Short mmCIF file of C-alpha atoms in Angstrom, two decimals:
data_model
loop_
_atom_site.label_atom_id
_atom_site.label_comp_id
_atom_site.label_asym_id
_atom_site.label_seq_id
_atom_site.Cartn_x
_atom_site.Cartn_y
_atom_site.Cartn_z
CA MET A 243 89.50 106.37 81.67
CA GLU A 244 86.22 108.04 80.75
CA ARG A 245 83.10 107.08 78.83
CA HIS A 246 81.65 109.55 76.33
CA THR A 247 78.48 109.45 74.25
CA LEU A 248 78.11 110.68 70.67
CA ALA A 249 75.87 110.15 67.67
CA PRO A 250 76.77 107.18 65.44
CA ARG A 251 77.90 107.96 61.91
CA PRO A 252 75.26 107.81 59.18
CA GLY A 253 75.55 104.41 57.49
CA TRP A 254 77.83 103.06 60.23
CA GLN A 255 76.67 99.48 59.67
CA GLN A 256 77.63 99.40 56.00
CA THR A 257 80.91 101.14 56.84
CA VAL A 258 82.12 98.57 59.38
CA GLU A 259 80.87 95.66 57.27
CA ALA A 260 83.05 96.92 54.42
CA GLN A 261 85.98 96.95 56.86
CA GLY A 262 85.55 93.25 57.69
CA LEU A 263 83.07 93.38 60.57
CA ILE A 264 80.28 91.40 58.90
CA TYR A 265 78.62 90.74 62.28
CA PRO A 266 77.79 94.30 63.46
CA LEU A 267 74.48 93.21 65.00
CA THR A 268 73.62 90.56 67.61
CA ARG A 269 70.28 88.79 67.85
CA HIS A 270 69.14 88.76 71.47
CA PRO A 271 66.87 86.16 73.14
CA ASP A 272 63.81 88.35 72.50
CA GLY A 273 64.55 88.14 68.77
CA GLU A 274 65.61 91.77 68.44
CA LEU A 275 68.78 92.70 66.56
CA ARG A 276 70.93 95.17 68.51
CA PRO A 277 74.34 96.63 67.72
CA TYR A 278 77.39 94.57 68.58
CA TRP A 279 79.58 97.31 67.15
CA ASP A 280 78.38 100.23 69.29
CA GLU A 281 79.69 103.67 68.35
CA SER A 282 77.01 105.54 70.29
CA ALA A 283 79.72 105.83 72.94
CA TYR A 284 83.48 105.53 73.23
CA TYR A 285 86.18 105.46 75.91
CA SER A 286 89.15 107.76 76.28
CA PHE A 287 92.41 107.13 78.11
CA THR A 288 95.42 109.22 78.99
CA LEU A 289 98.77 108.23 77.57
CA PRO A 290 100.18 107.36 81.04
CA GLU A 291 97.20 105.02 81.58
CA VAL A 292 97.88 103.23 78.31
CA GLU A 293 101.61 102.96 79.00
CA ALA A 294 100.87 101.46 82.42
CA LEU A 295 98.43 98.98 80.88
CA GLU A 296 101.02 97.96 78.28
CA GLU A 297 103.52 97.23 81.06
CA THR A 298 100.86 95.28 82.96
CA VAL A 299 100.02 93.10 79.95
CA GLU A 300 103.64 92.25 79.23
CA GLU A 301 104.29 91.50 82.91
CA LEU A 302 101.24 89.22 83.06
CA HIS A 303 102.31 87.44 79.89
CA ALA A 304 105.77 86.79 81.34
CA MET A 305 104.16 85.48 84.55
CA CYS A 306 101.93 83.16 82.51
CA LEU A 307 104.96 81.74 80.71
CA ALA A 308 106.64 81.18 84.08
CA ALA A 309 103.49 79.39 85.28
CA ALA A 310 103.59 77.18 82.19
CA GLU A 311 107.21 76.29 82.97
CA HIS A 312 106.15 75.42 86.53
CA LEU A 313 103.31 73.17 85.32
CA VAL A 314 105.65 71.25 83.02
CA THR A 315 108.59 71.07 85.43
CA TYR A 316 106.49 69.73 88.29
CA ASP A 317 104.26 67.49 86.13
CA ARG A 318 101.05 69.25 87.10
CA LEU A 319 99.10 69.00 83.87
CA ALA A 320 96.40 67.04 85.69
CA ASP A 321 95.54 70.31 87.44
CA LEU A 322 94.45 71.55 84.00
CA GLY A 323 92.23 68.53 83.51
CA VAL A 324 94.73 66.94 81.11
CA HIS A 325 94.62 63.26 82.00
CA ASP A 326 95.49 61.68 78.64
CA PRO A 327 99.18 60.67 78.91
CA ARG A 328 99.71 61.12 75.18
CA VAL A 329 98.33 64.68 75.20
CA ALA A 330 100.37 65.52 78.29
CA GLU A 331 103.51 64.14 76.62
CA LEU A 332 102.97 66.26 73.51
CA ILE A 333 102.24 69.41 75.52
CA THR A 334 105.46 68.90 77.44
CA GLU A 335 107.47 68.22 74.29
CA SER A 336 105.92 71.26 72.61
CA TRP A 337 106.80 73.50 75.55
CA HIS A 338 110.43 72.36 75.52
CA ARG A 339 110.64 72.97 71.76
CA ARG A 340 108.60 76.20 71.71
CA ALA A 341 111.46 78.15 70.12
CA GLU A 342 110.92 75.99 67.00
CA LEU A 343 107.14 76.52 66.91
CA PRO A 344 105.23 79.55 65.64
CA SER A 345 103.03 81.17 68.29
CA LEU A 346 101.17 84.31 67.36
CA TYR A 347 98.84 86.09 69.74
CA GLY A 348 96.54 86.18 72.77
CA ARG A 349 94.09 88.42 74.63
CA PHE A 350 94.02 89.28 78.31
CA ASP A 351 90.65 90.22 79.79
CA LEU A 352 91.28 92.87 82.43
CA HIS A 353 89.26 94.46 85.22
CA TYR A 354 90.09 98.18 85.11
CA ASP A 355 88.22 101.41 85.80
CA GLY A 356 91.03 103.97 85.74
CA THR A 357 91.40 104.24 89.52
CA GLY A 358 93.62 101.32 90.51
CA PRO A 359 95.83 98.55 89.15
CA ALA A 360 94.35 96.42 86.37
CA LYS A 361 93.42 92.90 87.48
CA MET A 362 93.64 89.83 85.27
CA LEU A 363 90.28 88.11 84.79
CA GLU A 364 91.54 85.50 82.32
CA TYR A 365 93.86 84.85 79.39
CA ASN A 366 92.50 83.80 75.99
CA ALA A 367 95.69 82.32 74.59
CA ASP A 368 94.53 79.72 72.06
CA THR A 369 91.48 80.95 70.09
CA PRO A 370 90.83 84.61 70.99
CA THR A 371 88.31 86.53 68.92
CA SER A 372 87.17 90.21 68.72
CA LEU A 373 90.41 90.78 66.80
CA VAL A 374 88.94 92.19 63.60
CA GLU A 375 87.02 94.96 65.34
CA ALA A 376 90.00 95.83 67.54
CA ALA A 377 92.48 96.02 64.66
CA SER A 378 90.51 97.57 61.83
CA PRO A 379 87.07 99.24 62.26
CA GLN A 380 87.94 101.05 65.47
CA TRP A 381 91.10 102.49 63.89
CA PHE A 382 89.18 103.81 60.88
CA TRP A 383 86.43 105.10 63.22
CA MET A 384 89.06 107.13 65.09
CA GLU A 385 90.55 108.53 61.89
CA GLU A 386 87.11 109.65 60.74
CA ARG A 387 85.70 110.95 64.03
CA PHE A 388 88.89 112.23 65.70
CA PRO A 389 91.46 113.08 63.00
CA GLY A 390 94.90 113.41 64.50
CA ALA A 391 94.02 111.44 67.64
CA ASP A 392 95.80 108.26 68.71
CA GLN A 393 94.74 104.82 69.83
CA TRP A 394 96.31 101.85 71.60
CA ASN A 395 96.39 99.83 68.42
CA SER A 396 99.46 98.47 66.64
CA LEU A 397 97.82 95.11 65.99
CA HIS A 398 98.06 95.04 62.22
CA GLU A 399 101.69 96.06 62.00
CA ARG A 400 102.73 93.66 64.77
CA LEU A 401 100.85 90.72 63.26
CA VAL A 402 102.48 91.22 59.85
CA ALA A 403 105.90 91.57 61.51
CA ALA A 404 105.27 88.42 63.58
CA TRP A 405 104.53 86.35 60.46
CA GLU A 406 107.68 87.71 58.83
CA ARG A 407 109.78 86.66 61.83
CA GLN A 408 108.16 83.25 62.12
CA ALA A 409 108.19 82.39 58.41
CA PRO A 410 111.50 80.46 58.77
CA LEU A 411 109.77 78.12 61.26
CA LEU A 412 107.16 77.07 58.68
CA PRO A 413 107.66 74.04 56.43
CA PRO A 414 109.00 75.13 53.03
CA GLY A 415 107.25 74.57 49.75
CA ALA A 416 103.69 74.41 51.09
CA PRO A 417 100.96 76.99 51.73
CA LEU A 418 100.03 77.98 55.27
CA HIS A 419 96.43 76.87 55.66
CA PHE A 420 93.95 78.89 57.74
CA ALA A 421 91.08 76.92 59.24
CA HIS A 422 87.86 78.00 60.94
CA SER A 423 84.72 76.16 61.95
CA ALA A 424 81.81 76.44 59.52
CA GLY A 425 79.55 75.91 62.53
CA ASP A 426 79.99 79.57 63.48
CA GLU A 427 76.77 81.13 62.18
CA LEU A 428 77.74 84.75 62.91
CA GLY A 429 80.83 84.75 60.73
CA GLU A 430 83.11 85.93 63.55
CA ASP A 431 85.45 82.96 63.32
CA LEU A 432 85.48 83.18 59.52
CA MET A 433 86.43 86.86 59.50
CA THR A 434 88.99 86.49 62.29
CA VAL A 435 90.76 83.79 60.31
CA ALA A 436 90.37 85.72 57.04
CA TYR A 437 91.95 88.77 58.65
CA LEU A 438 94.87 86.77 60.04
CA GLU A 439 95.33 85.16 56.63
CA GLU A 440 95.53 88.64 55.10
CA THR A 441 98.26 89.65 57.57
CA ALA A 442 100.19 86.51 56.62
CA ARG A 443 99.86 87.31 52.92
CA GLN A 444 101.13 90.83 53.57
CA ALA A 445 104.12 89.18 55.23
CA GLY A 446 104.83 87.36 51.96
CA LEU A 447 103.45 83.92 52.86
CA GLU A 448 101.51 81.68 50.50
CA THR A 449 98.16 80.88 52.13
CA ALA A 450 95.02 78.80 51.64
CA ALA A 451 91.68 78.87 53.50
CA ILE A 452 89.70 75.81 54.60
CA PRO A 453 86.80 75.07 56.98
CA VAL A 454 87.82 72.62 59.70
CA GLU A 455 84.94 70.39 58.64
CA GLU A 456 86.46 70.04 55.14
CA ILE A 457 89.92 68.92 56.26
CA GLY A 458 90.31 65.41 54.91
CA TRP A 459 92.29 62.37 55.98
CA ASP A 460 94.25 60.42 53.38
CA GLY A 461 94.37 56.89 54.71
CA LEU A 462 96.98 55.81 52.18
CA THR A 463 99.60 58.36 53.16
CA GLY A 464 98.42 58.88 56.73
CA ARG A 465 98.22 62.66 56.34
CA PHE A 466 95.65 65.46 56.50
CA VAL A 467 94.72 67.02 53.16
CA ASP A 468 92.72 69.98 51.89
CA GLN A 469 89.94 70.03 49.27
CA ARG A 470 92.56 69.87 46.49
CA LEU A 471 94.26 66.88 48.15
CA ARG A 472 97.28 68.98 49.11
CA PHE A 473 98.92 67.95 52.38
CA LEU A 474 98.21 70.19 55.35
CA ARG A 475 101.82 70.86 56.17
CA ALA A 476 101.13 73.89 58.38
CA CYS A 477 97.75 75.12 59.56
CA PHE A 478 96.56 78.02 61.68
CA LYS A 479 93.31 76.93 63.32
CA LEU A 480 90.70 78.95 65.18
CA TYR A 481 89.58 75.73 66.82
CA PRO A 482 90.37 74.87 70.45
CA TRP A 483 92.99 72.25 71.14
CA GLU A 484 90.67 70.45 73.58
CA TRP A 485 88.31 69.87 70.63
CA LEU A 486 91.05 69.05 68.16
CA THR A 487 92.47 66.32 70.40
CA THR A 488 89.10 64.73 71.27
CA ASP A 489 87.26 64.86 67.94
CA ALA A 490 86.87 61.68 65.89
CA PHE A 491 90.16 62.41 64.12
CA GLY A 492 91.93 63.38 67.35
CA PRO A 493 94.20 60.31 67.33
CA HIS A 494 95.41 61.26 63.84
CA VAL A 495 96.15 64.81 65.06
CA LEU A 496 98.33 63.43 67.84
CA ASP A 497 100.04 60.82 65.66
CA THR A 498 100.96 63.27 62.88
CA LEU A 499 101.77 66.35 64.97
CA ASP A 500 104.81 68.32 63.88
CA ASN A 501 105.89 69.40 67.35
CA GLY A 502 109.06 71.15 66.31
CA GLY A 503 111.92 70.00 64.14
CA GLY A 504 109.72 68.73 61.31
CA THR A 505 109.26 65.30 62.88
CA GLY A 506 105.54 65.07 62.04
CA SER A 507 103.44 65.88 59.01
CA THR A 508 101.24 68.79 60.27
CA LEU A 509 102.37 71.83 62.22
CA TRP A 510 99.41 73.50 63.98
CA ILE A 511 99.26 77.14 65.04
CA GLU A 512 98.70 77.92 67.85
CA PRO A 513 101.01 75.12 69.11
CA VAL A 514 99.74 72.53 71.56
CA TRP A 515 101.68 74.12 74.47
CA LYS A 516 99.11 76.91 74.39
CA MET A 517 96.87 74.48 76.30
CA LEU A 518 98.95 75.44 79.33
CA LEU A 519 97.70 79.03 79.09
CA SER A 520 94.18 78.72 77.65
CA ASN A 521 92.81 77.08 80.79
CA LYS A 522 91.19 78.84 83.76
CA ALA A 523 93.27 76.68 86.12
CA LEU A 524 96.11 79.00 85.14
CA LEU A 525 94.49 81.65 87.36
CA ALA A 526 94.94 79.48 90.45
CA ILE A 527 98.50 78.53 89.50
CA LEU A 528 99.39 82.21 89.10
CA TRP A 529 97.97 83.06 92.53
CA GLU A 530 99.93 80.18 94.03
CA LEU A 531 103.16 81.40 92.45
CA TYR A 532 102.55 85.14 92.88
CA PRO A 533 100.38 85.55 96.00
CA ASP A 534 99.08 89.07 96.61
CA HIS A 535 100.34 90.29 93.25
CA PRO A 536 98.66 93.64 92.46
CA HIS A 537 97.47 92.48 89.02
CA LEU A 538 95.98 89.15 90.15
CA LEU A 539 92.79 88.11 91.91
CA PRO A 540 92.88 85.27 94.45
CA ALA A 541 91.95 81.99 92.77
CA TYR A 542 91.82 78.34 93.80
CA LEU A 543 91.07 74.93 92.31
CA ASP A 544 89.92 73.03 95.41
CA GLY A 545 87.08 75.37 96.36
CA PRO A 546 86.41 79.03 97.11
CA ARG A 547 88.10 78.86 100.54
CA GLU A 548 87.91 82.23 102.33
CA LEU A 549 86.32 83.90 99.30
CA ALA A 550 82.93 82.35 100.09
CA GLY A 551 82.59 84.40 103.26
CA THR A 552 84.53 87.54 102.37
CA THR A 553 84.48 88.87 98.82
CA GLY A 554 82.40 86.22 97.11
CA TYR A 555 83.67 84.35 94.07
CA ALA A 556 83.15 83.49 90.41
CA ALA A 557 83.13 79.79 89.56
CA LYS A 558 84.66 79.40 86.08
CA PRO A 559 84.79 76.15 84.09
CA LEU A 560 88.38 75.34 83.20
CA LEU A 561 87.53 75.51 79.49
CA GLY A 562 84.99 77.73 77.78
CA ARG A 563 84.39 81.03 76.03
CA GLU A 564 81.94 83.94 76.02
CA GLY A 565 81.25 83.54 79.74
CA GLU A 566 79.60 80.16 79.21
CA GLY A 567 79.08 78.26 82.47
CA VAL A 568 80.41 81.05 84.72
CA THR A 569 78.40 81.54 87.93
CA LEU A 570 78.73 84.38 90.44
CA HIS A 571 78.41 83.86 94.19
CA PRO A 572 78.22 86.89 96.50
CA PRO A 573 79.70 86.57 100.00
CA GLY A 574 77.69 84.36 102.30
CA ALA A 575 75.55 82.88 99.54
CA PRO A 576 75.08 79.09 99.63
CA ALA A 577 77.46 77.32 97.30
CA ALA A 578 75.88 76.03 94.12
CA PRO A 579 76.45 72.30 93.50
CA ARG A 580 79.13 71.55 90.91
CA ASP A 581 79.55 68.40 88.89
CA PRO A 582 82.88 66.80 89.95
CA GLN A 583 83.30 65.77 86.31
CA ASP A 584 83.22 69.45 85.36
CA PRO A 585 86.02 71.06 87.43
CA CYS A 586 86.27 74.81 87.73
CA CYS A 587 88.44 77.58 89.07
CA TYR A 588 87.19 79.72 91.95
CA GLN A 589 88.27 83.33 91.49
CA GLN A 590 87.60 86.28 93.77
CA LEU A 591 84.42 88.07 92.76
CA ALA A 592 85.36 91.36 91.13
CA PRO A 593 82.20 93.12 89.92
CA LEU A 594 82.88 94.67 86.54
CA PRO A 595 83.39 98.45 86.50
CA ASP A 596 80.06 100.21 85.96
CA PHE A 597 79.95 103.22 83.64
CA ASP A 598 76.38 104.54 83.56
CA GLY A 599 74.95 101.04 83.84
CA ASN A 600 77.42 99.51 81.39
CA ARG A 601 79.74 96.78 82.71
CA VAL A 602 83.15 97.02 81.11
CA VAL A 603 85.96 94.57 80.33
CA LEU A 604 89.22 95.57 78.65
CA GLY A 605 90.56 93.11 76.10
CA ALA A 606 94.30 93.77 75.90
CA TRP A 607 96.08 92.07 73.01
CA ILE A 608 99.56 90.60 72.94
CA VAL A 609 101.38 89.62 69.74
CA GLU A 610 104.29 87.26 70.37
CA ASN A 611 105.56 88.80 73.63
CA GLU A 612 104.58 92.45 73.17
CA ALA A 613 101.44 94.39 74.09
CA ALA A 614 99.70 95.32 70.83
CA GLY A 615 96.31 96.92 71.34
CA LEU A 616 92.99 97.25 73.12
CA GLY A 617 89.38 96.26 72.53
CA ILE A 618 86.58 97.18 74.92
CA ARG A 619 83.41 95.19 75.50
CA GLU A 620 80.37 96.30 77.50
CA SER A 621 77.53 94.21 78.83
CA SER A 622 74.27 95.00 80.56
CA GLY A 623 74.66 92.14 83.05
CA PRO A 624 77.45 91.12 85.41
CA ILE A 625 79.02 88.57 82.99
CA THR A 626 80.57 89.48 79.63
CA ASP A 627 78.74 87.05 77.38
CA GLU A 628 77.80 86.60 73.73
CA TYR A 629 75.48 89.61 73.94
CA ALA A 630 78.23 92.06 74.88
CA ARG A 631 78.91 95.15 72.76
CA PHE A 632 82.22 96.37 71.33
CA LEU A 633 83.07 100.06 71.79
CA PRO A 634 85.99 102.00 70.27
CA HIS A 635 88.49 104.11 72.19
CA VAL A 636 90.97 106.95 71.80
CA ILE A 637 94.00 108.25 73.70
CA ARG A 638 93.28 111.86 74.63
#
């Protein structure tokens, strides 16, 4: 794994915007717009490195599924902060009927610098973003800048194939709706959903797009409807389950949930069992089940334990994205007070690999159960947050 610098292409911004990345710049707190898509540098990997990372991702995914089975079998959903009996019941039912429910993709965030085993930082299994840039612009960048090179990137083909395989699980005679939140000002959620909708169309599915805020409720029939008053029979949503179940219409979501077998009126993708994986408590469960595993960092739910005095720790809220609420505590530092109503996971502090002052996280994608591609984000600070940059890569 190496970092290389090079001059960006003339007109790079217009190029990547035309390829679906309509958010190539990020406005920083000082008001300045700086590149989010950053092609002033790129990373290269050897083929053996990529093959090893693929094996790591698929092993971690299998371990996460085993952890989900453990949580359900031993009735430990309270460890995830799930205290509503109805939600817990539906998660459990969904897990048992997962073979009947479409489930598409996820993204592992990995600590890796090319010198040792990759370590899992977290698993974004419900609403992962940075998909568009990983699947499309970086592939076209490689074809233009390094003709004949290769890249860890089979995302598009695998997503289309996944929709083709899962089409029989969808309710017949109705479009598959794709929903995003209109509250996303950058357009990232919109374009992620639009891209996934395009892969579904290429798989032969009838689709329809809708903002989450425009999903209606028909009180006469007791069903969700779109702007044309068509029933939402199946809906992919880039909207976290913890929001979906607690919003004003949350009770309707639970009451009408098609949880496998067509017993309800709306089938949601990702399915509700993904709440077992999209929670930072999973990190502690994995360490409990697989202590000293080479691809895991020690993690606990009841406090930092020995980490406070040895390696230090990161305190991560159980739910969140873009590094929000994460705090870092070096060894020996006084513990910061935490709100008991806001539980967190305490994970061993693993300072991000530093390449010339750039802190790096690998975002390794999985589609269904197979490793599918790589996206790389860099940050100037120790936490990968909303101001991180996306850099392309090649296999040398």
